[in-house]
mmCIF file of C-alpha atoms and ligand atoms in Angstrom:
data_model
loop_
_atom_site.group_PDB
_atom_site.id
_atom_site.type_symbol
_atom_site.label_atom_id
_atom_site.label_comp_id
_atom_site.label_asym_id
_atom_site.label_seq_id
_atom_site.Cartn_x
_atom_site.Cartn_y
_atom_site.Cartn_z
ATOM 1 C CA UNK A 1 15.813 19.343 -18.774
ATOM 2 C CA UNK A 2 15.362 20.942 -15.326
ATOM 3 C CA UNK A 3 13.740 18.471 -12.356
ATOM 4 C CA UNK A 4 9.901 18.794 -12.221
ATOM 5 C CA UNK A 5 10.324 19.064 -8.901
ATOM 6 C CA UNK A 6 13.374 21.003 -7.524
ATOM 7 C CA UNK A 7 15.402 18.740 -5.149
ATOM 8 C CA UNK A 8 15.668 21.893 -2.788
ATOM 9 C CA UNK A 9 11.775 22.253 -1.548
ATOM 10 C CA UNK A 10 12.581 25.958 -0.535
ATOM 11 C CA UNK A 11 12.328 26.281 -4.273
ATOM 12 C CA UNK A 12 10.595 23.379 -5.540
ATOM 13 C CA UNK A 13 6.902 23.229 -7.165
ATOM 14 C CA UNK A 14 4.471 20.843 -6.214
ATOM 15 C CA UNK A 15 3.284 18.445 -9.051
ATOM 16 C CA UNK A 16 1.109 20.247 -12.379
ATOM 17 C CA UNK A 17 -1.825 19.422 -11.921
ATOM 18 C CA UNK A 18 -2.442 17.596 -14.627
ATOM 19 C CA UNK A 19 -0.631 14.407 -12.880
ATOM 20 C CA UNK A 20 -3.819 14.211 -10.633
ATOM 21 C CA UNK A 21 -6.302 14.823 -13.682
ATOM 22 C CA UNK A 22 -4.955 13.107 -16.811
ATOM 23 C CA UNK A 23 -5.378 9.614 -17.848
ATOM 24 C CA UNK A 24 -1.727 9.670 -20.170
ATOM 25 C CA UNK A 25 -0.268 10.284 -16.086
ATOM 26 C CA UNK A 26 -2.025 7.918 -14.611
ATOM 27 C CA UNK A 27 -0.435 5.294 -17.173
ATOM 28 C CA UNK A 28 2.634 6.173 -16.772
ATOM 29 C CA UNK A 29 2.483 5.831 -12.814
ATOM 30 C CA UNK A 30 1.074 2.549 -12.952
ATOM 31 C CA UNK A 31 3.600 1.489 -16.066
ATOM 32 C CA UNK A 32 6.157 2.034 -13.147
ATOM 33 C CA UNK A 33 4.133 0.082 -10.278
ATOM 34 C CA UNK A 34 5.474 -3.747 -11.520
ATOM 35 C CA UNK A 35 9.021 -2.597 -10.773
ATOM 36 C CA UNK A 36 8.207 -2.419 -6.923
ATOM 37 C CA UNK A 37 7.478 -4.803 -4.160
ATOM 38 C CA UNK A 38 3.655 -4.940 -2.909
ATOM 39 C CA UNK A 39 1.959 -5.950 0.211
ATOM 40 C CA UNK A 40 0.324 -9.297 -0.482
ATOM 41 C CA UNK A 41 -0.895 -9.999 2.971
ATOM 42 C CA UNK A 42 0.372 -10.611 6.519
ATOM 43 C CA UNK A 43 0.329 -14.467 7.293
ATOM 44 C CA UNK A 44 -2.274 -14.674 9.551
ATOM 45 C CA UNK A 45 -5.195 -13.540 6.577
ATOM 46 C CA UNK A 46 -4.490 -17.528 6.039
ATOM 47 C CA UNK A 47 -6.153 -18.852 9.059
ATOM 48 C CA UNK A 48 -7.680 -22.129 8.103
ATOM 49 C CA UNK A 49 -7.345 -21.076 4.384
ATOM 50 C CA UNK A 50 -5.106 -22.649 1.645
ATOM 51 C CA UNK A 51 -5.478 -19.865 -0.637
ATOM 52 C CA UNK A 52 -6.576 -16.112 -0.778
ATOM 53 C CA UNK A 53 -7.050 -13.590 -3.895
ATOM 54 C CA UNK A 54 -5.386 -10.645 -3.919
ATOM 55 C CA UNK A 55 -7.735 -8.204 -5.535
ATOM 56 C CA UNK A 56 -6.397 -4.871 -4.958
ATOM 57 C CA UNK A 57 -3.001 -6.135 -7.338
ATOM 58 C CA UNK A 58 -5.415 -7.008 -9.678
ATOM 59 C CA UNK A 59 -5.855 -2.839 -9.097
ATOM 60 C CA UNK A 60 -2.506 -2.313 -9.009
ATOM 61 C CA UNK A 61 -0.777 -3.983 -11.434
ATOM 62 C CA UNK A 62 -3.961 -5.349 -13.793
ATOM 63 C CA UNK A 63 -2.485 -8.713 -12.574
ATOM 64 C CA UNK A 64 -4.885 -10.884 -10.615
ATOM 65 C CA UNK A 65 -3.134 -13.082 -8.049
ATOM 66 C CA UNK A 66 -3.701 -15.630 -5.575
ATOM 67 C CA UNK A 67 -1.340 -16.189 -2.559
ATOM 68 C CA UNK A 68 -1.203 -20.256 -1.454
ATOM 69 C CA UNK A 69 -0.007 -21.707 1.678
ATOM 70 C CA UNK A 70 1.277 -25.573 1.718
ATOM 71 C CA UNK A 71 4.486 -26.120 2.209
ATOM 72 C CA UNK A 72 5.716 -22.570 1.347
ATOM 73 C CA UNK A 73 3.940 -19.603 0.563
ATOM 74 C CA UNK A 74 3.568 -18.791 -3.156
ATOM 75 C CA UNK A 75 2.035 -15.834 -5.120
ATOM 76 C CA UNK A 76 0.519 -17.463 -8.750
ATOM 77 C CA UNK A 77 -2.226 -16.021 -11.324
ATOM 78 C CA UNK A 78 -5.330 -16.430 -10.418
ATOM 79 C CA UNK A 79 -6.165 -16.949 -14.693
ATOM 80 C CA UNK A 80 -7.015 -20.384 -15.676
ATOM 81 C CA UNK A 81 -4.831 -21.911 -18.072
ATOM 82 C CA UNK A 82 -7.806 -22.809 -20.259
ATOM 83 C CA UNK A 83 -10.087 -19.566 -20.906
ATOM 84 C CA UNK A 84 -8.731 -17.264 -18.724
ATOM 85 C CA UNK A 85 -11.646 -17.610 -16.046
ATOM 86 C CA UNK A 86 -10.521 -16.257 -12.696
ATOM 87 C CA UNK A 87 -10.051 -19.018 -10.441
ATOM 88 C CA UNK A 88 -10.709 -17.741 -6.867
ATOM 89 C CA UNK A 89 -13.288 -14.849 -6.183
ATOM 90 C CA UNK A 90 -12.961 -15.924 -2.432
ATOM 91 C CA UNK A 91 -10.482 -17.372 0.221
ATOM 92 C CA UNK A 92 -10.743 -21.627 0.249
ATOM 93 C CA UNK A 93 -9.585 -23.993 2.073
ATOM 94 C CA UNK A 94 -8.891 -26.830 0.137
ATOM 95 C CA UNK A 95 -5.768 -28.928 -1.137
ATOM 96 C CA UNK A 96 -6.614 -28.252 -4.866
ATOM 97 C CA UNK A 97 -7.410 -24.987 -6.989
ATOM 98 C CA UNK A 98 -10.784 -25.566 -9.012
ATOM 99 C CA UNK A 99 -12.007 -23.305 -11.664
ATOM 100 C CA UNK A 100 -15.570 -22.950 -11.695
ATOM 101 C CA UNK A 101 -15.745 -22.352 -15.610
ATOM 102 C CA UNK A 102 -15.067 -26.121 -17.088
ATOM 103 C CA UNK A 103 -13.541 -27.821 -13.794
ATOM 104 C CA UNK A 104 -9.645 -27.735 -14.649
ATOM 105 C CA UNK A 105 -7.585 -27.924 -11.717
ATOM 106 C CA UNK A 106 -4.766 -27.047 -10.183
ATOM 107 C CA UNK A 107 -2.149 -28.127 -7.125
ATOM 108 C CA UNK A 108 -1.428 -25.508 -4.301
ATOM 109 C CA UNK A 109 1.862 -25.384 -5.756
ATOM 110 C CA UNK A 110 0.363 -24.109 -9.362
ATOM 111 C CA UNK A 111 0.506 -27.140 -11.041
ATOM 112 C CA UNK A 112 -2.073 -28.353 -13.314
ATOM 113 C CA UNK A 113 -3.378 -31.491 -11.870
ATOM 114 C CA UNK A 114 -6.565 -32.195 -13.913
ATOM 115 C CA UNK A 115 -9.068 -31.237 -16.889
ATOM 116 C CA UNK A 116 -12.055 -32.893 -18.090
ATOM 117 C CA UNK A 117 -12.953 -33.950 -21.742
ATOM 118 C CA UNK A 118 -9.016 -33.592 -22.785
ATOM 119 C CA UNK A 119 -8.337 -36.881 -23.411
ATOM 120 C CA UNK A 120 -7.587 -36.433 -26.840
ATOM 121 C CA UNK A 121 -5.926 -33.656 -27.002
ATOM 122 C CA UNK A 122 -2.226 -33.869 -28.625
ATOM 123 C CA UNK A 123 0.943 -32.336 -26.603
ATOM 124 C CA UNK A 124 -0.631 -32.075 -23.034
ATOM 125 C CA UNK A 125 -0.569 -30.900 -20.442
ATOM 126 C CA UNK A 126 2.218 -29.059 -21.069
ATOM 127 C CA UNK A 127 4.388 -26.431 -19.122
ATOM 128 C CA UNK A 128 2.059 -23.459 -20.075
ATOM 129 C CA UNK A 129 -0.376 -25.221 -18.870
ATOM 130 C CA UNK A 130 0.716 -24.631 -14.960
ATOM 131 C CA UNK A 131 -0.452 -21.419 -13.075
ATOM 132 C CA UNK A 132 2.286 -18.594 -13.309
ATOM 133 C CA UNK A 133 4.364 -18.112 -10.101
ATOM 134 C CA UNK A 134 5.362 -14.089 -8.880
ATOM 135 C CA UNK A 135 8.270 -13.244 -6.486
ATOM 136 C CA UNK A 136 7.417 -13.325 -3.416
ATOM 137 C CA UNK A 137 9.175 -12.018 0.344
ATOM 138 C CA UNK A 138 8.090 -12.340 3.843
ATOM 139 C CA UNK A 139 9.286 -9.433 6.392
ATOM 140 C CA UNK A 140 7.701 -10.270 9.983
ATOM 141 C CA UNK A 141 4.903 -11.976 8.911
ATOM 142 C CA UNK A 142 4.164 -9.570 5.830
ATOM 143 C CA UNK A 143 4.012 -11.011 2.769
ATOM 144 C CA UNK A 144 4.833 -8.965 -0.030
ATOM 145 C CA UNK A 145 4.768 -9.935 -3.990
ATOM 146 C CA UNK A 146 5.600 -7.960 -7.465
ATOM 147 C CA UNK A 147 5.757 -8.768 -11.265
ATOM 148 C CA UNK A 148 9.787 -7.475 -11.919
ATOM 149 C CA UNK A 149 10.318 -6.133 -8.772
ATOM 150 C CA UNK A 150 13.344 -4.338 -7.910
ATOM 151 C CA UNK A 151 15.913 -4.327 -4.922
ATOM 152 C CA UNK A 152 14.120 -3.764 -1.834
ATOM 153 C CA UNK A 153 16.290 -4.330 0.697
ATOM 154 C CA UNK A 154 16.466 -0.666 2.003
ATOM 155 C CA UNK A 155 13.123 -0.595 2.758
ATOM 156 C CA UNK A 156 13.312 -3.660 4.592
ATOM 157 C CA UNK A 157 16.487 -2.519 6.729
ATOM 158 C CA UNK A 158 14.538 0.584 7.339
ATOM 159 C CA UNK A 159 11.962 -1.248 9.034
ATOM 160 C CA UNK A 160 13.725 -3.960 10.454
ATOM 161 C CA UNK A 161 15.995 -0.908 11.883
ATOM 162 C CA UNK A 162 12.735 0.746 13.429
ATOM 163 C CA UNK A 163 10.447 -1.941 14.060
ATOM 164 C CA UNK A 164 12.405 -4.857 14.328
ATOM 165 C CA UNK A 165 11.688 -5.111 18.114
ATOM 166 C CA UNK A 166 7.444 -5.396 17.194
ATOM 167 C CA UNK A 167 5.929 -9.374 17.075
ATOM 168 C CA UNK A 168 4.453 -8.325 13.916
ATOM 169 C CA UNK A 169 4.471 -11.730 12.834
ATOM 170 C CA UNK A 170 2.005 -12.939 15.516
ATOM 171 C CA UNK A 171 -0.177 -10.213 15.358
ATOM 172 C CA UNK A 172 -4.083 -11.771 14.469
ATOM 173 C CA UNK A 173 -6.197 -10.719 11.568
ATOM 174 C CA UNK A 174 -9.632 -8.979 12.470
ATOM 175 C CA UNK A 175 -11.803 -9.411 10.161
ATOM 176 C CA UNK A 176 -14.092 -6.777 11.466
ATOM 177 C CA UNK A 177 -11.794 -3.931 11.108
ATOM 178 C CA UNK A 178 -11.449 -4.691 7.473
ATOM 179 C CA UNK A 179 -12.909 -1.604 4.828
ATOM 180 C CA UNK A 180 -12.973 -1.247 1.065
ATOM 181 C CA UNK A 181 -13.767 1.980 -0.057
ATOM 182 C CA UNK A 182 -14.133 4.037 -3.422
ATOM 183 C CA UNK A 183 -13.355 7.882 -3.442
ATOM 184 C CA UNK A 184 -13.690 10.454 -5.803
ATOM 185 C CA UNK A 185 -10.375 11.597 -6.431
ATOM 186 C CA UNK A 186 -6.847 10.197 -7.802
ATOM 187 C CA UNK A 187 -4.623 8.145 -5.958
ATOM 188 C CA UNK A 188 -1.887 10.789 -5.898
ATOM 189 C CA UNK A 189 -3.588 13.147 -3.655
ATOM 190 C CA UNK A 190 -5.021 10.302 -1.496
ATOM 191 C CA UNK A 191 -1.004 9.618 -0.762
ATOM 192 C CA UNK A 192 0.028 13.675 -0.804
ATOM 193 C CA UNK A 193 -2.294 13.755 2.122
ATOM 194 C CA UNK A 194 -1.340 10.915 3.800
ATOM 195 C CA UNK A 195 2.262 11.855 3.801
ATOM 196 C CA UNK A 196 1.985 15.611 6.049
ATOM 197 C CA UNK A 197 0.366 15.908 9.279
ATOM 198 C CA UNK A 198 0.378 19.736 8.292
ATOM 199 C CA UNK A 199 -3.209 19.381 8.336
ATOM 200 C CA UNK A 200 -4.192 17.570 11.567
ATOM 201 C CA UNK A 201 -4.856 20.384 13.634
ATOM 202 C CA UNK A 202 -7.195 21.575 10.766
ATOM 203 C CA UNK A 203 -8.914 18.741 9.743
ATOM 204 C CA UNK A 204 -8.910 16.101 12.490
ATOM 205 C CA UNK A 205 -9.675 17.767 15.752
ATOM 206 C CA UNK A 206 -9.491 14.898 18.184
ATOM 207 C CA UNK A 207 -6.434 13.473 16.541
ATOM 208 C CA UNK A 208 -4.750 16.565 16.911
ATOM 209 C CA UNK A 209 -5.686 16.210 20.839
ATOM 210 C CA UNK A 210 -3.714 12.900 21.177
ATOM 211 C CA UNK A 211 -0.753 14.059 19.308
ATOM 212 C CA UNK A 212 2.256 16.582 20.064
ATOM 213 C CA UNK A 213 2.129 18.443 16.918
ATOM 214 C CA UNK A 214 5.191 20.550 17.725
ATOM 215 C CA UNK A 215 6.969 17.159 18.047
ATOM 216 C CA UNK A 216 5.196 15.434 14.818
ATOM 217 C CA UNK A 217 8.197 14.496 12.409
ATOM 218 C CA UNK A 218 8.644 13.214 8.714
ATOM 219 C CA UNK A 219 11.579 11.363 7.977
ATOM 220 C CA UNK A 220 12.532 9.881 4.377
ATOM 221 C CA UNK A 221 14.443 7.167 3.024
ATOM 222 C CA UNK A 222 14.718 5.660 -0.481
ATOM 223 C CA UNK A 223 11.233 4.632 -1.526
ATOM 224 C CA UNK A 224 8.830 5.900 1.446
ATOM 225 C CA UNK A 225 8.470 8.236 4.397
ATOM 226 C CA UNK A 226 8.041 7.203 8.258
ATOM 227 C CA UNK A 227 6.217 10.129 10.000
ATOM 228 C CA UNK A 228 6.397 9.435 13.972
ATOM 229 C CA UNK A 229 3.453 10.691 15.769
ATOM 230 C CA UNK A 230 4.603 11.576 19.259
ATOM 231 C CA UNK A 231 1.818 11.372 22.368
ATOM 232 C CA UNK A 232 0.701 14.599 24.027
ATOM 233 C CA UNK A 233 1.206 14.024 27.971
ATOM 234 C CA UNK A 234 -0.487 10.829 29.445
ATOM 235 C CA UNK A 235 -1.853 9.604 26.197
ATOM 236 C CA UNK A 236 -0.741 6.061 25.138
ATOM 237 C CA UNK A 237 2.544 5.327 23.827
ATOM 238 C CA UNK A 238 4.380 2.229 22.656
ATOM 239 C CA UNK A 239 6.737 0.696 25.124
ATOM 240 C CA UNK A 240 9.897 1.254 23.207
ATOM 241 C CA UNK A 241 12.957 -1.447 23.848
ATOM 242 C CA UNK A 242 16.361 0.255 24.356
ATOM 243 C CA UNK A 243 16.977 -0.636 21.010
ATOM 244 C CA UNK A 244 14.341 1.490 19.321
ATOM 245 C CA UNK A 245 16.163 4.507 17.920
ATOM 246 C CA UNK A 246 13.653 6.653 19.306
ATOM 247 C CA UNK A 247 13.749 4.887 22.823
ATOM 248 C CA UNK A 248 13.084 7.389 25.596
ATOM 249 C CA UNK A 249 10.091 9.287 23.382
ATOM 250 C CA UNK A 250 6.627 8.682 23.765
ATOM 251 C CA UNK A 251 5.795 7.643 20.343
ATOM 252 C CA UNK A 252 1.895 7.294 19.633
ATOM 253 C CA UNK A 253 2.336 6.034 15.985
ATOM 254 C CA UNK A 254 4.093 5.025 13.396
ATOM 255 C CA UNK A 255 3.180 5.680 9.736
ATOM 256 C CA UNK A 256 4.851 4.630 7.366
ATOM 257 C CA UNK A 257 4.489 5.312 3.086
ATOM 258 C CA UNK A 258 6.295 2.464 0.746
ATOM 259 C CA UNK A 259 5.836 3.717 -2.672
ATOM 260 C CA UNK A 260 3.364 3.707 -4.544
ATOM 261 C CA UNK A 261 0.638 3.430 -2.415
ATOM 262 C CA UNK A 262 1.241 1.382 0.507
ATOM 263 C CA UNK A 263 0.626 2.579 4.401
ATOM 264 C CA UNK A 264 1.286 0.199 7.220
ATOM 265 C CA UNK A 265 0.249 2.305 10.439
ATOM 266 C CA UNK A 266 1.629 0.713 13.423
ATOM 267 C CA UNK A 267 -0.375 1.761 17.077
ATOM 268 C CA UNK A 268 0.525 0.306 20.297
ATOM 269 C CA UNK A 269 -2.676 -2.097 19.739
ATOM 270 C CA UNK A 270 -1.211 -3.202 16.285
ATOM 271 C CA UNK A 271 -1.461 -2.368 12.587
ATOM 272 C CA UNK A 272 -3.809 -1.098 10.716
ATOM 273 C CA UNK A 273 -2.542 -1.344 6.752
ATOM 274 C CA UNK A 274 -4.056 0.580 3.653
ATOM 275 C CA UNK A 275 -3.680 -0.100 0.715
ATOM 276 C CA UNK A 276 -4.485 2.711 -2.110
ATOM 277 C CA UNK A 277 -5.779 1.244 -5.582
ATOM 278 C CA UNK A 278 -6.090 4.074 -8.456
ATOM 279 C CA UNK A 279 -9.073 2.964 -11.042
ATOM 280 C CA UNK A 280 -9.091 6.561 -13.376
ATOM 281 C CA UNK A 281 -7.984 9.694 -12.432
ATOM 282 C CA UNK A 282 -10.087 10.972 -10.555
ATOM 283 C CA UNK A 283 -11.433 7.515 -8.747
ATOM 284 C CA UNK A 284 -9.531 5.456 -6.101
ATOM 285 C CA UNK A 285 -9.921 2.254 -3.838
ATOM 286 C CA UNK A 286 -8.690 2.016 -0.478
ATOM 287 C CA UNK A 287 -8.396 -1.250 1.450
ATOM 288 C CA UNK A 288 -8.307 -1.177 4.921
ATOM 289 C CA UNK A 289 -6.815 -4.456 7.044
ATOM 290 C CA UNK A 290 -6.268 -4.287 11.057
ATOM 291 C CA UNK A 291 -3.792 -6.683 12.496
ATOM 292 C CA UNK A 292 -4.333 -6.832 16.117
ATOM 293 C CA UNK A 293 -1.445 -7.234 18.603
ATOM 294 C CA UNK A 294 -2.661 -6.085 21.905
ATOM 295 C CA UNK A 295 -6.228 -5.970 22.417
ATOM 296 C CA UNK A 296 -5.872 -3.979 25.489
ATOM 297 C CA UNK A 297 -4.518 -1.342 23.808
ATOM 298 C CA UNK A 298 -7.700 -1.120 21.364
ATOM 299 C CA UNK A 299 -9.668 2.013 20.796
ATOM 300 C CA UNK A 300 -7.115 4.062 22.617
ATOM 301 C CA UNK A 301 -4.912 7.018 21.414
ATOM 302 C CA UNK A 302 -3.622 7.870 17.772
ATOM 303 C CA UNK A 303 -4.917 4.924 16.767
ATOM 304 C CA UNK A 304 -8.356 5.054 18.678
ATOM 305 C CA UNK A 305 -11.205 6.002 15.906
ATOM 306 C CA UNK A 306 -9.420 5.294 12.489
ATOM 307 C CA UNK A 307 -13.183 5.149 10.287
ATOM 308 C CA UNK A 308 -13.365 9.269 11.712
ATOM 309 C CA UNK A 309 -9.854 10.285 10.523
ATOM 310 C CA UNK A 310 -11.079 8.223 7.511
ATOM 311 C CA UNK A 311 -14.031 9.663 6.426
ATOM 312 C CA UNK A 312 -12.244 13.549 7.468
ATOM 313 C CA UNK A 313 -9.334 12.339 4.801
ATOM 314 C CA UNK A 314 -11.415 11.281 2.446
ATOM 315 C CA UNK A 315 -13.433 14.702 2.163
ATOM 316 C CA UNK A 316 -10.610 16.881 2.108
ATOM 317 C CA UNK A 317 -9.217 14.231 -0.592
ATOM 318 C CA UNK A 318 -12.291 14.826 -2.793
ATOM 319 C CA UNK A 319 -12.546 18.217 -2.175
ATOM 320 C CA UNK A 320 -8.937 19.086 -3.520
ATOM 321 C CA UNK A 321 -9.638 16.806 -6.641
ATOM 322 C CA UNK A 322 -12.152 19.325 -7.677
ATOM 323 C CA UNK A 323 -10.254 22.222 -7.129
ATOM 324 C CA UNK A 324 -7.090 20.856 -8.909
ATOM 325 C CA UNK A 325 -9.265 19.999 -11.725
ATOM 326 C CA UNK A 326 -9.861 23.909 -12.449
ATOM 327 C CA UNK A 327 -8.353 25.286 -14.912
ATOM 328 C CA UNK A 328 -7.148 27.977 -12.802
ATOM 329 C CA UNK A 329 -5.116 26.056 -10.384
ATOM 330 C CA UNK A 330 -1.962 24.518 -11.940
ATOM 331 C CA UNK A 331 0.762 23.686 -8.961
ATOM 332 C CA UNK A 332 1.979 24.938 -5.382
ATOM 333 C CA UNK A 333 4.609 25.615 -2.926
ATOM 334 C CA UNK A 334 5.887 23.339 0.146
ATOM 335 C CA UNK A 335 6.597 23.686 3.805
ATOM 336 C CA UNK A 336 10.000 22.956 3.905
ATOM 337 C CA UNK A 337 8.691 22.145 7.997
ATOM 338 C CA UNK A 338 5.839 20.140 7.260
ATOM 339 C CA UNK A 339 5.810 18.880 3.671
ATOM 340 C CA UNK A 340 9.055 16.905 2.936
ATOM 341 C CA UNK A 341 7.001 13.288 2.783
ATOM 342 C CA UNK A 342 4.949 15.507 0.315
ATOM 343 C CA UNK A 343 8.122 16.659 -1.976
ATOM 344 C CA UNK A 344 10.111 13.433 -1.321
ATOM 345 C CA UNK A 345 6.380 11.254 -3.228
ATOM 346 C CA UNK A 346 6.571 14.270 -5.619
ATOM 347 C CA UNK A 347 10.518 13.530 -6.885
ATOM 348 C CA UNK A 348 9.969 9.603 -6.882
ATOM 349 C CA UNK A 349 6.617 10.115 -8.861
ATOM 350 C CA UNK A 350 8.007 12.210 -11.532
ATOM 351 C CA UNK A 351 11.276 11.189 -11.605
ATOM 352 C CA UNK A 352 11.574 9.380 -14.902
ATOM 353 C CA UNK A 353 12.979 10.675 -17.919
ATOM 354 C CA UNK A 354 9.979 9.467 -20.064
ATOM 355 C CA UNK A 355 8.431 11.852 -18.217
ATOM 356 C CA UNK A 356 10.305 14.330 -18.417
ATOM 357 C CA UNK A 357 10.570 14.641 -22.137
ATOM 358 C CA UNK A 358 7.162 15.013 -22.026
ATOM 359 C CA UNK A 359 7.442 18.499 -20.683
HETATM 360 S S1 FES B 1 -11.523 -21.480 -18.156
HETATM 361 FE FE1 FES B 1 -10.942 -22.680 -16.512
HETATM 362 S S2 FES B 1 -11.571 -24.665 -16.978
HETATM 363 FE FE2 FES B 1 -12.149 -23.470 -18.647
HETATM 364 FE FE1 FE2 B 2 -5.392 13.023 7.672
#
């Protein structure tokens, strides 16, 4: 059985359509998502907190988890041991997990401390009776957390190669540049146009003012795509170390794609993460965090008005889900130029044989 999606993209075919439309596609994506590593949080969402849900893995991998902070910090279900209720709607500061169902609690650690009215009961508490632990890793200050997740240590050498030189770990949390939005159109094509700048000078007008298009580049490695935005003359730029591999350049931004739907968009002010959610095929959460590391650099350059390059995404995004819902379109071509982060999404998205017998 032939590739869905030729490894050459002179020839290749972007993805039928109907992995943008179907719900039987959209299950098998997601049936994939607990083999990879997610972004939790960075470390300084904690603040004063002891604990904070994770609600877009609740999205992502129907699991819903809490990340806690004592000695170490831990990712554990956020599902009472008693009913099920969910433990945590909100962040909290205290030494000891309550539910707010029938008062059962729990250590920071996931252990089951206490439950009224259970004095009788025979064989407990037992080990069930504990909050489930995930596997978590720190890189820089960004936590990240999975069910069965895989080797991911060439995405991590990819950005420790690139970004190493960054104090990403004591970049702050601002609240205020935090967003949660729901858009009409499948999580797929929310990432497709994430990964090509193809469209900048079409769609977002200023950004395309800040950036050197002509310099604009995609580069891909095994489970995401770093595009580097290059500054056009006199616009800001990061203050690359001679250790940067692209010391020397004016680089405006950084965007990098970890499969399936992470973005962590690093600006010489700090990061800006989002983090794409699918809910049916043709709806989709984003999450939006900021992570400031230099508030002089705020408001300035690529990463200057992120809500307008937003909200021009996000019609385009909708837009295109109606038009690959007709029954006329099926699939494309590719710019072998400007649509390799594009083709490289399409081959890790349909690259499973279940899949392919399906065809
Ligand atoms: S469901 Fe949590 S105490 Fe009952
Ligand atoms: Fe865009």
């Amino acid at each position: 059985m032939p590739d869905i999606i030729d490894p050459d993209i002179r020839k290749a075919h972007t993805l039928p359509s109907d992995f943008y439309t179907s719900e039987e596609r959209l299950r098998e994506s997601r049936s994939r998502f607990s083999e990879y590593w997610h972004f939790a949080a960075h470390r300084s969402q904690f603040g004063e907190s002891t604990a904070i849900p994770l609600p877009h893995m609740e999205g992502i991998l129907g699991e819903p988890m809490l990340l806690t902070s004592e000695d170490e910090i831990r990712c554990l279900s956020n599902v009472c041991t008693h009913r099920g209720m969910i433990i945590a709607e909100q962040k909290c500061s205290a030494k000891t997990l309550q539910c707010p169902y029938h008062g059962r609690t729990f250590g920071l650690d996931g252990c089951f401390r206490t439950m009224p009215e259970f004095e009788d009961v025979q064989d407990f508490p037992s080990q069930s009776d504990n909050l489930q632990r995930f596997p978590t890793l720190e890189w820089n200050g960004i936590i990240f957390c999975g069910t069965r997740p895989l080797d991911f240590s060439g995405c991590l050498e990819e950005l420790e190669r690139r970004l190493g030189w960054i104090p990403i770990s004591s970049f702050e949390h601002d609240e205020s540049r935090f967003r949660d939005y729901e858009i009409q159109a499948n999580w797929a094509l929310y990432v497709d146009n994430y990964l090509e700048g193809f469209h900048i000078p079409f769609v977002h007008k200023e950004l395309h003012g800040v950036l050197d298009y002509d310099n604009y580049r995609t580069e891909i490695f095994e489970g995401g795509v770093l595009q580097v935005g290059i500054a056009s003359d006199d616009e800001p730029s990061f203050n690359l170390p001679e250790t940067s591999p692209d010391f020397g350049e004016n680089v405006a931004a950084y965007y990098y794609w970890i499969f399936p739907g992470l973005m962590l968009n690093f600006y010489p002010w700090g990061l800006s993460v989002n983090l794409v959610v699918p809910i049916s095929p043709n709806r989709t959460r984003i999450f939006y965090h900021g992570f400031v590391g230099d508030h002089s650099m705020l408001g300035k350059g690529a990463g200057a008005d992120l809500d307008k390059v937003e909200e021009e995404d996000q019609e385009i995004v909708e837009a295109t889900q109606r038009g690959v819902s007709s029954s006329i379109y099926y699939r494309g071509r590719y710019s072998p130029e400007r649509e390799r982060g594009v083709h490289h999404f399409h081959r890790i998205l349909s690259s499973r044989r279940e899949i392919d017998n399906l065809l």
